XYZ file of C-alpha atoms in Angstrom:
600
model
C 0.000 0.000 0.000
C 1.407 3.404 -0.984
C 1.817 6.144 1.546
C 2.264 9.920 1.722
C 5.651 11.415 2.470
C 7.302 14.817 2.356
C 9.783 16.253 -0.128
C 11.378 19.692 -0.124
C 11.164 22.070 -3.094
C 14.618 23.289 -4.189
C 13.262 26.755 -5.091
C 11.097 27.810 -2.180
C 12.199 25.177 0.371
C 8.568 24.364 1.129
C 7.600 20.798 1.823
C 4.964 18.989 -0.252
C 3.297 15.589 -0.296
C 4.005 12.887 -2.836
C 2.953 9.253 -3.214
C 5.781 6.953 -2.189
C 6.283 3.175 -2.331
C 5.492 1.104 0.751
C 8.247 0.524 3.279
C 9.029 -3.222 3.709
C 8.497 -4.672 7.165
C 12.200 -5.533 7.606
C 13.142 -1.908 6.968
C 10.595 -0.715 9.540
C 11.920 -3.199 12.099
C 15.508 -2.120 11.542
C 14.544 1.530 11.815
C 12.826 0.833 15.134
C 15.922 -0.985 16.405
C 18.320 1.824 15.451
C 16.220 4.890 16.294
C 14.545 6.643 19.209
C 11.244 8.500 19.153
C 10.960 8.156 15.398
C 14.369 9.667 14.604
C 17.658 7.889 13.741
C 20.612 9.967 14.908
C 23.933 10.146 13.090
C 25.499 7.873 15.726
C 22.699 5.342 15.342
C 23.073 5.446 11.556
C 26.794 4.747 11.940
C 25.989 1.710 14.090
C 23.514 0.510 11.441
C 26.177 0.845 8.740
C 28.601 -1.275 10.771
C 26.245 -3.925 12.103
C 23.713 -4.408 9.286
C 25.436 -3.087 6.178
C 28.698 -4.736 7.306
C 30.710 -1.596 6.531
C 33.242 -2.237 9.256
C 35.206 0.941 8.629
C 32.184 3.257 8.587
C 32.860 6.432 10.561
C 30.588 9.034 12.060
C 31.654 11.273 9.176
C 30.370 8.656 6.711
C 27.004 8.620 8.444
C 26.893 12.409 8.509
C 27.702 12.411 4.802
C 24.596 10.332 4.094
C 22.461 12.765 6.074
C 23.988 15.715 4.222
C 23.418 14.128 0.803
C 19.771 13.429 1.587
C 19.352 17.042 2.612
C 21.023 18.244 -0.616
C 18.700 16.045 -2.671
C 15.648 17.514 -1.003
C 14.800 14.164 0.547
C 15.331 15.148 4.145
C 12.269 15.524 6.386
C 11.758 19.199 7.120
C 10.983 18.734 10.816
C 14.048 16.686 11.772
C 17.309 18.319 10.840
C 19.418 16.283 13.278
C 18.588 12.765 12.123
C 16.561 10.542 9.821
C 12.869 9.780 9.923
C 11.615 6.430 8.588
C 10.975 8.069 5.198
C 14.480 9.547 5.147
C 15.990 6.183 6.108
C 14.037 4.434 3.359
C 15.103 7.098 0.844
C 18.729 6.397 1.716
C 18.340 2.622 1.365
C 16.430 2.879 -1.910
C 18.572 5.656 -3.368
C 21.537 6.033 -5.719
C 23.886 6.554 -2.766
C 23.414 2.924 -1.683
C 24.446 0.653 -4.623
C 25.346 -3.056 -4.276
C 28.945 -2.490 -5.443
C 31.090 0.065 -3.675
C 31.461 3.235 -5.766
C 34.704 4.014 -3.935
C 36.459 0.686 -4.440
C 37.978 1.519 -7.844
C 40.861 -0.581 -9.173
C 41.922 -2.679 -6.202
C 43.382 -5.878 -7.657
C 47.141 -6.358 -7.876
C 47.896 -5.066 -11.390
C 51.605 -5.930 -11.398
C 51.361 -9.583 -12.446
C 51.789 -10.777 -16.070
C 48.871 -10.245 -18.472
C 48.207 -13.994 -18.404
C 47.043 -13.646 -14.786
C 43.985 -11.599 -15.743
C 40.607 -11.988 -17.357
C 40.478 -9.335 -20.084
C 37.301 -7.713 -21.452
C 37.415 -8.990 -25.036
C 35.396 -8.176 -28.142
C 34.834 -10.263 -31.256
C 34.413 -8.755 -34.756
C 34.413 -5.408 -32.990
C 33.670 -3.444 -36.165
C 30.242 -5.001 -36.920
C 27.110 -2.955 -36.275
C 24.748 -5.932 -36.299
C 24.597 -9.472 -37.657
C 27.606 -11.403 -38.939
C 26.458 -11.656 -42.571
C 25.132 -8.370 -43.898
C 25.487 -5.565 -41.348
C 27.647 -2.494 -41.893
C 31.241 -2.337 -40.717
C 32.006 0.862 -38.822
C 34.239 2.406 -36.197
C 31.161 3.280 -34.089
C 30.789 -0.121 -32.370
C 34.530 0.016 -31.642
C 34.084 3.391 -29.960
C 31.049 2.142 -28.014
C 32.970 -0.915 -26.820
C 35.955 1.142 -25.648
C 33.665 3.543 -23.786
C 32.218 0.556 -21.927
C 35.663 -0.645 -20.872
C 36.353 -3.343 -23.482
C 40.134 -3.821 -23.718
C 40.524 -6.185 -26.690
C 39.357 -5.022 -30.125
C 39.329 -7.433 -33.071
C 39.836 -6.195 -36.640
C 39.642 -8.391 -39.749
C 41.895 -6.761 -42.336
C 41.580 -7.395 -46.082
C 42.789 -5.734 -49.282
C 40.335 -3.290 -50.825
C 38.970 -3.967 -54.316
C 41.952 -2.226 -55.947
C 44.462 -4.101 -53.766
C 46.089 -0.768 -52.837
C 44.561 -0.118 -49.412
C 43.334 -2.014 -46.358
C 39.703 -2.470 -45.357
C 38.114 -3.945 -42.245
C 35.266 -6.362 -42.931
C 33.984 -9.840 -42.142
C 35.428 -11.923 -44.982
C 33.258 -14.031 -47.297
C 30.086 -12.232 -46.192
C 28.021 -9.316 -47.473
C 29.198 -6.893 -44.777
C 30.163 -3.452 -46.090
C 33.779 -2.470 -45.315
C 35.265 0.387 -43.324
C 38.784 1.765 -43.823
C 41.387 0.430 -41.410
C 42.866 3.881 -40.816
C 39.496 5.145 -39.610
C 39.274 2.325 -37.068
C 42.838 2.904 -35.854
C 42.259 6.623 -35.365
C 39.070 5.963 -33.412
C 40.880 3.455 -31.209
C 43.584 6.000 -30.463
C 41.022 8.680 -29.590
C 38.855 6.516 -27.329
C 41.210 3.791 -26.050
C 41.606 5.190 -22.556
C 38.300 6.967 -21.974
C 37.003 4.254 -19.633
C 40.283 2.746 -18.408
C 44.000 3.518 -18.432
C 44.914 -0.150 -18.792
C 46.239 -1.449 -22.124
C 44.171 -1.996 -25.245
C 45.007 -5.079 -27.308
C 44.200 -5.051 -31.035
C 43.860 -8.586 -32.394
C 44.322 -8.598 -36.156
C 42.874 -11.257 -38.410
C 45.252 -10.757 -41.301
C 44.533 -11.558 -44.964
C 47.101 -9.264 -46.575
C 49.971 -9.396 -49.032
C 53.430 -8.381 -47.843
C 53.176 -4.907 -49.410
C 49.877 -4.246 -47.619
C 51.327 -5.580 -44.379
C 54.022 -2.938 -44.740
C 51.289 -0.356 -45.280
C 49.523 -1.503 -42.123
C 52.786 -1.233 -40.205
C 53.130 2.364 -41.376
C 49.513 3.179 -40.435
C 49.832 1.639 -36.988
C 53.185 3.277 -36.268
C 52.087 6.736 -37.401
C 48.714 6.510 -35.624
C 49.913 5.300 -32.226
C 53.546 6.443 -32.093
C 55.029 6.006 -28.633
C 51.738 4.604 -27.343
C 52.439 1.382 -29.235
C 54.148 -1.416 -27.287
C 56.578 -3.117 -29.715
C 59.107 -5.419 -28.021
C 60.481 -6.742 -31.343
C 59.915 -9.690 -33.673
C 60.747 -12.421 -31.154
C 58.226 -13.976 -28.774
C 58.187 -12.542 -25.268
C 59.650 -14.710 -22.514
C 56.953 -13.465 -20.139
C 54.052 -11.083 -20.557
C 54.389 -7.614 -19.005
C 51.892 -6.466 -16.388
C 48.801 -4.302 -17.005
C 50.319 -1.699 -14.682
C 53.498 -1.439 -16.758
C 51.433 -1.151 -19.945
C 49.094 1.625 -18.838
C 47.951 3.763 -21.785
C 49.714 1.473 -24.249
C 48.320 -0.245 -27.352
C 49.374 -3.829 -28.112
C 49.127 -5.698 -31.407
C 48.385 -9.424 -31.377
C 48.195 -11.696 -34.417
C 49.922 -14.632 -36.028
C 52.785 -13.480 -38.256
C 51.218 -14.623 -41.562
C 53.059 -16.376 -44.354
C 50.245 -16.669 -46.855
C 48.026 -14.241 -48.683
C 44.413 -15.336 -48.189
C 42.105 -14.045 -50.885
C 38.539 -13.194 -49.922
C 35.721 -14.257 -52.146
C 32.176 -13.001 -52.206
C 29.747 -15.598 -50.877
C 27.050 -17.031 -53.067
C 23.398 -16.604 -52.124
C 23.300 -20.334 -51.437
C 26.140 -20.033 -48.898
C 24.513 -17.061 -47.178
C 21.163 -18.843 -46.972
C 22.918 -21.910 -45.575
C 24.498 -19.846 -42.790
C 21.180 -18.186 -42.015
C 19.645 -21.612 -41.702
C 22.199 -22.526 -39.019
C 21.536 -19.410 -36.987
C 18.315 -20.597 -35.382
C 15.709 -18.511 -33.613
C 16.496 -16.773 -30.356
C 14.083 -15.630 -27.710
C 13.551 -11.917 -27.269
C 16.147 -11.689 -24.515
C 18.099 -14.796 -25.444
C 17.904 -18.417 -24.415
C 18.965 -19.512 -20.966
C 22.759 -19.622 -20.712
C 23.792 -23.159 -21.726
C 26.032 -25.283 -19.589
C 28.818 -27.492 -20.903
C 27.239 -30.400 -22.771
C 28.336 -33.816 -21.525
C 27.905 -35.250 -25.016
C 30.088 -32.637 -26.678
C 32.466 -35.314 -27.943
C 29.623 -36.662 -30.061
C 28.983 -33.264 -31.620
C 30.172 -33.524 -35.183
C 29.110 -30.069 -36.264
C 31.620 -28.063 -38.238
C 33.244 -25.566 -35.908
C 35.534 -23.885 -38.411
C 35.458 -20.154 -37.858
C 36.621 -17.061 -39.636
C 40.192 -17.086 -38.358
C 41.743 -18.295 -41.611
C 44.919 -16.473 -40.717
C 45.536 -19.088 -38.088
C 45.407 -22.203 -40.240
C 48.479 -24.391 -40.369
C 51.094 -23.009 -42.733
C 50.858 -25.968 -45.111
C 47.081 -26.310 -45.142
C 44.627 -25.237 -47.814
C 42.651 -22.334 -46.380
C 39.460 -23.465 -48.068
C 38.958 -20.083 -49.703
C 41.202 -19.684 -52.675
C 43.530 -22.681 -52.398
C 47.203 -22.591 -51.527
C 48.995 -19.407 -52.540
C 52.695 -18.972 -53.112
C 54.310 -18.151 -49.789
C 55.648 -14.643 -49.378
C 57.976 -13.275 -46.792
C 55.998 -11.062 -44.440
C 57.065 -7.447 -44.136
C 59.689 -7.238 -41.336
C 58.334 -3.900 -40.076
C 54.933 -5.564 -39.704
C 56.379 -8.482 -37.760
C 58.081 -6.112 -35.340
C 54.687 -4.657 -34.368
C 53.387 -7.966 -33.053
C 53.827 -8.073 -29.285
C 51.579 -11.065 -28.576
C 52.204 -13.882 -31.065
C 49.104 -15.912 -31.806
C 48.110 -19.168 -33.460
C 45.905 -22.220 -33.441
C 47.022 -25.620 -32.156
C 49.083 -27.659 -34.599
C 49.386 -31.380 -34.157
C 46.346 -31.504 -31.877
C 45.762 -30.208 -28.361
C 48.586 -32.222 -26.820
C 51.034 -30.203 -28.877
C 49.116 -26.913 -28.885
C 48.831 -26.762 -25.084
C 52.492 -27.430 -24.371
C 54.053 -24.801 -22.124
C 57.363 -23.409 -23.375
C 59.501 -22.122 -20.467
C 61.329 -19.721 -22.800
C 58.425 -17.940 -24.502
C 54.760 -17.063 -24.140
C 52.054 -16.859 -26.766
C 48.324 -16.626 -27.464
C 46.288 -19.641 -28.555
C 42.827 -19.365 -30.154
C 40.008 -21.904 -29.868
C 36.403 -21.692 -30.970
C 33.728 -22.150 -28.317
C 33.059 -25.663 -29.672
C 36.748 -26.556 -29.638
C 36.916 -25.376 -26.023
C 33.877 -27.419 -25.009
C 35.532 -30.530 -26.422
C 38.940 -29.659 -25.001
C 37.776 -29.184 -21.392
C 36.455 -32.756 -21.430
C 39.759 -34.271 -22.516
C 42.404 -31.664 -21.603
C 40.990 -29.635 -18.678
C 44.171 -29.695 -16.572
C 46.392 -28.944 -19.559
C 44.282 -25.872 -20.367
C 44.568 -24.580 -16.806
C 48.333 -25.164 -16.832
C 48.686 -23.466 -20.245
C 46.800 -20.356 -19.115
C 49.036 -19.850 -16.100
C 51.726 -18.463 -18.438
C 50.091 -18.128 -21.843
C 46.932 -16.446 -23.116
C 43.947 -18.441 -24.354
C 41.396 -16.679 -26.559
C 37.950 -18.182 -27.141
C 35.768 -16.957 -29.995
C 32.130 -17.615 -31.015
C 31.333 -20.382 -33.478
C 30.717 -19.290 -37.063
C 27.016 -20.142 -37.006
C 26.191 -17.330 -34.556
C 24.911 -15.239 -37.435
C 22.721 -13.025 -35.239
C 25.777 -11.987 -33.160
C 24.611 -14.061 -30.210
C 27.078 -15.349 -27.616
C 27.888 -18.396 -25.477
C 28.526 -19.295 -21.843
C 31.702 -17.413 -20.792
C 32.051 -19.331 -17.520
C 33.348 -22.417 -19.338
C 36.376 -20.437 -20.504
C 36.842 -18.421 -17.320
C 36.676 -21.466 -15.037
C 39.548 -23.021 -17.012
C 41.688 -19.866 -16.942
C 40.947 -18.463 -20.423
C 41.807 -14.755 -20.386
C 40.188 -13.570 -23.625
C 36.624 -14.850 -23.876
C 35.655 -12.928 -27.005
C 32.060 -11.714 -27.307
C 29.901 -10.029 -29.918
C 29.370 -6.782 -28.016
C 26.791 -5.526 -30.524
C 24.452 -8.398 -29.623
C 22.410 -8.869 -26.493
C 21.054 -11.623 -24.293
C 21.816 -13.456 -21.098
C 25.356 -14.471 -22.033
C 26.305 -10.857 -22.714
C 24.737 -9.820 -19.402
C 27.146 -12.214 -17.666
C 30.069 -10.626 -19.500
C 28.923 -7.138 -18.500
C 28.430 -8.250 -14.896
C 31.844 -9.883 -14.655
C 33.653 -6.736 -15.763
C 31.838 -4.481 -13.325
C 34.471 -5.790 -10.905
C 37.823 -4.097 -10.202
C 36.522 -0.612 -10.917
C 35.366 -1.550 -14.417
C 38.941 -1.236 -15.708
C 38.617 -4.229 -18.064
C 41.177 -6.421 -16.247
C 40.259 -8.803 -13.425
C 42.884 -10.794 -11.541
C 42.209 -14.497 -11.842
C 41.697 -16.419 -8.568
C 44.858 -17.845 -7.063
C 43.705 -21.436 -7.596
C 43.903 -20.865 -11.376
C 47.377 -19.345 -11.171
C 49.285 -21.988 -9.243
C 49.271 -25.704 -8.550
C 47.996 -27.161 -5.314
C 50.074 -28.786 -2.552
C 50.161 -32.095 -4.491
C 50.926 -30.351 -7.780
C 47.232 -30.695 -8.626
C 45.355 -28.204 -10.794
C 41.902 -26.694 -10.379
C 39.076 -28.720 -11.891
C 35.725 -26.841 -12.033
C 33.852 -30.142 -12.381
C 35.364 -31.699 -9.247
C 33.098 -31.818 -6.156
C 34.124 -29.113 -3.706
C 32.920 -28.121 -0.227
C 30.614 -25.129 0.173
C 32.723 -22.075 1.076
C 29.887 -19.694 1.879
C 26.159 -19.193 1.450
C 24.645 -16.096 -0.094
C 21.193 -15.168 1.178
C 19.375 -12.824 -1.195
C 16.161 -11.085 -0.164
C 14.060 -9.450 -2.865
C 11.928 -6.850 -1.129
C 10.362 -4.778 -3.869
C 10.800 -2.819 -7.073
C 9.669 0.433 -8.618
C 10.254 2.780 -11.561
C 8.533 0.922 -14.395
C 5.715 3.461 -14.614
C 8.378 6.121 -15.278
C 10.624 4.237 -17.731
C 7.821 2.491 -19.653
C 4.578 3.632 -21.254
C 1.447 2.879 -19.226
C 0.317 0.329 -21.853
C 3.723 -1.286 -22.465
C 3.016 -4.445 -20.458
C -0.795 -4.615 -20.518
C -3.285 -2.446 -22.352
C -5.941 -2.347 -19.661
C -4.342 -3.235 -16.337
C -1.139 -2.746 -14.329
C 1.653 -5.321 -14.925
C 2.078 -8.700 -13.237
C 5.761 -8.760 -12.242
C 7.934 -11.595 -11.004
C 11.691 -11.681 -10.339
C 14.268 -14.336 -11.222
C 17.375 -14.549 -9.047
C 20.238 -16.977 -9.390
C 23.914 -17.758 -9.737
C 26.129 -18.228 -12.779
C 29.384 -19.963 -11.954
C 30.834 -23.444 -11.854
C 28.299 -26.175 -12.472
C 27.734 -26.966 -8.789
C 26.783 -23.350 -8.065
C 24.636 -22.698 -11.146
C 20.930 -22.167 -10.356
C 17.984 -19.851 -11.012
C 15.008 -19.286 -8.705
C 11.812 -17.298 -9.060
C 9.525 -15.207 -6.866
C 5.755 -15.363 -6.945
C 3.968 -13.290 -9.589
C 2.229 -10.199 -8.218
C -0.817 -9.220 -10.228
C -1.775 -5.680 -11.241
C 0.925 -3.729 -9.449
C 3.415 -1.140 -10.740
C 5.274 -1.328 -7.402
C 5.604 -5.044 -6.633
C 6.465 -6.056 -3.067
C 7.656 -9.660 -3.046
C 9.417 -9.972 0.331
C 10.978 -13.312 -0.615
C 14.450 -14.680 0.041
C 16.663 -17.348 -1.519
C 19.829 -19.023 -0.208
C 22.605 -20.009 -2.612
C 25.400 -22.372 -1.422
C 28.622 -21.421 -3.226
C 31.576 -23.756 -3.734
C 33.577 -21.298 -5.861
C 32.339 -17.798 -4.922
C 35.365 -16.251 -6.683
C 33.804 -17.160 -10.051
C 30.152 -16.608 -9.101
C 27.931 -13.955 -10.661
C 24.574 -12.971 -9.170
C 21.905 -12.870 -11.895
C 18.797 -10.731 -11.406
C 15.923 -10.387 -13.854
C 12.374 -9.044 -13.739
C 9.680 -10.165 -16.159
C 5.987 -9.476 -16.593
C 3.777 -12.526 -16.777
C 1.682 -12.814 -19.926
C -0.853 -15.617 -20.021
C -1.395 -15.634 -23.786
C 2.045 -14.677 -25.113
C 5.710 -14.732 -24.155
C 6.434 -12.950 -20.872
C 7.594 -9.348 -21.244
C 11.084 -8.235 -20.261
C 11.225 -5.814 -17.317
C 14.923 -5.379 -16.566
C 18.086 -7.211 -15.568
C 21.480 -6.899 -14.002
C 24.392 -9.152 -13.153
C 26.789 -8.549 -10.258
C 30.131 -10.143 -9.275
C 29.605 -11.938 -5.969
C 33.223 -11.241 -5.002
C 32.460 -7.516 -4.738
C 28.846 -7.672 -3.568
C 28.241 -5.520 -0.494
C 26.334 -7.045 2.388
C 23.254 -5.294 3.688
C 20.140 -3.699 2.196
C 20.978 -2.170 -1.199
C 19.377 -0.407 -4.131
C 19.925 -2.441 -7.307
C 19.510 -0.579 -10.609
C 18.188 -2.629 -13.514
C 19.330 -2.470 -17.136
C 17.717 -2.978 -20.520
C 18.347 -5.801 -22.996
C 21.639 -4.307 -24.201
C 22.915 -3.480 -20.738
C 22.061 0.231 -20.591
C 20.877 1.313 -17.164
C 17.269 2.423 -16.853
C 16.748 5.855 -15.371
C 14.256 4.810 -12.696
C 13.730 1.018 -12.583
C 15.305 -0.482 -9.460
C 14.931 -3.143 -6.788
C 15.408 -3.067 -3.036
C 17.339 -6.165 -1.980
C 19.370 -7.524 0.904
C 22.549 -9.567 0.646
C 23.934 -11.651 3.518
C 26.939 -13.981 3.489
C 26.323 -16.896 5.833
C 28.508 -19.582 7.342
C 28.403 -22.752 5.203
C 26.977 -24.710 8.135
C 24.022 -22.334 8.540
C 20.669 -24.048 8.090
C 18.622 -22.573 5.247
């Protein structure tokens, strides 16, 4: 039931009544416990921050700062200048100043380890504006990705029609090209808008030696001293993100063949469309690793023709006479890349004298983790593993990133121009560590155990902690959506889905009851999630509107790294399908970390 509360006009400082959402019973009880005579003093608020919100270092000044901010926002009750009323307290809890991730945490991981010790926010076909077959190529999606903190940009480089310049496009498709120089200039301009940590450009190279030399000149002139170029030889160890701040790094396989693009036939395009399949409006549920993956005989060849074995037919234009690659181009390549030759046993060997990047498709990874899980983990302790989407993801959909992350893969490459649940996991993961695009991998993926054993995400593990999540209520839909968006003649029927993405033992989704005809749903339900590997766990939150006759309507989502989740009652902003935050839609939730032995 809604209630009346006071707000203060900024102009005349007069108070006025507005309709406000109901205060949950738990919030009322906590206010009673930490207040006297209907007012919570600054000292009592400090005690609440320490005891309930688990902000152990909260000072009286912190509590006073909350009071001052509420007053500045006009949300402070006019009759009580020295403390908080229940309405003021609720405004604090359900306000922007009380998010689930600390706004002051910033970059707090150790950034002085080698690059191989970090998950890196990685894009795939970063130049595409839409689908993989016929959308435009542009520098705009590259700019958008960099602004969101993506640190790895992929460019497919091909000769133009006159063979005298270099274009970026998705080869053997109908995508329209964009000039390479335009993409490079945009990367330089926007590389460090969201983060100072290095940007890696992965090149999928289909050029002749003379055009490679032209690329070398473009890259050198565009980036100058910003470019990290250690020389033509493989690095013995990767530098750290800290040492590479505001640097640009080139990664590709030094090519030996010129791979000619050919325009696809209508039959080939139609065939690829047929493989794409239909996706639900917000994407299918994130798939887990299939146990029968070894029986999957689907073709998983992808677009990375530059990484075929040197003596293999590329399947496009046949074998071409080998040419010596331009030496100035080779010198640009800081992270040498390739695909496994001689099978996984050979491809995953760790060389003590050099480091490199290995690329696998999502299907190759799914097969490899069944047969070579420990070898993958060992390989990624020193080297970089890049995973890319299978070629049949024509709609720019994505896959489950946790399979790669749980085996140490640093570059899980995603189609950032798509949307859906998999992309929400990617966005949630990289909200950690100040959103800088680099996240330190857990220690158990970086070193062997006491018996020289390696982490196995499928192995049964004890529960480390339990996360109790209470979903109190939500509001804001009537402001961010039209009144008839969900139902033409009645208020919406909302329900929430809450769960965990992580290793298989932790993966689960649960659902609240559906509340009929209510723009401000009050669920007051809680769920307990036992976590065996909380370091890799992501909290998934979605709201949908129940529709009896059609598919349920989407009402918002977010994904949060459990490792940085703040205990206590928090305001959780929801985002749209593509990950953009709504202006008003939000939930009031509580997060509590419990001892593993605690009864649910």
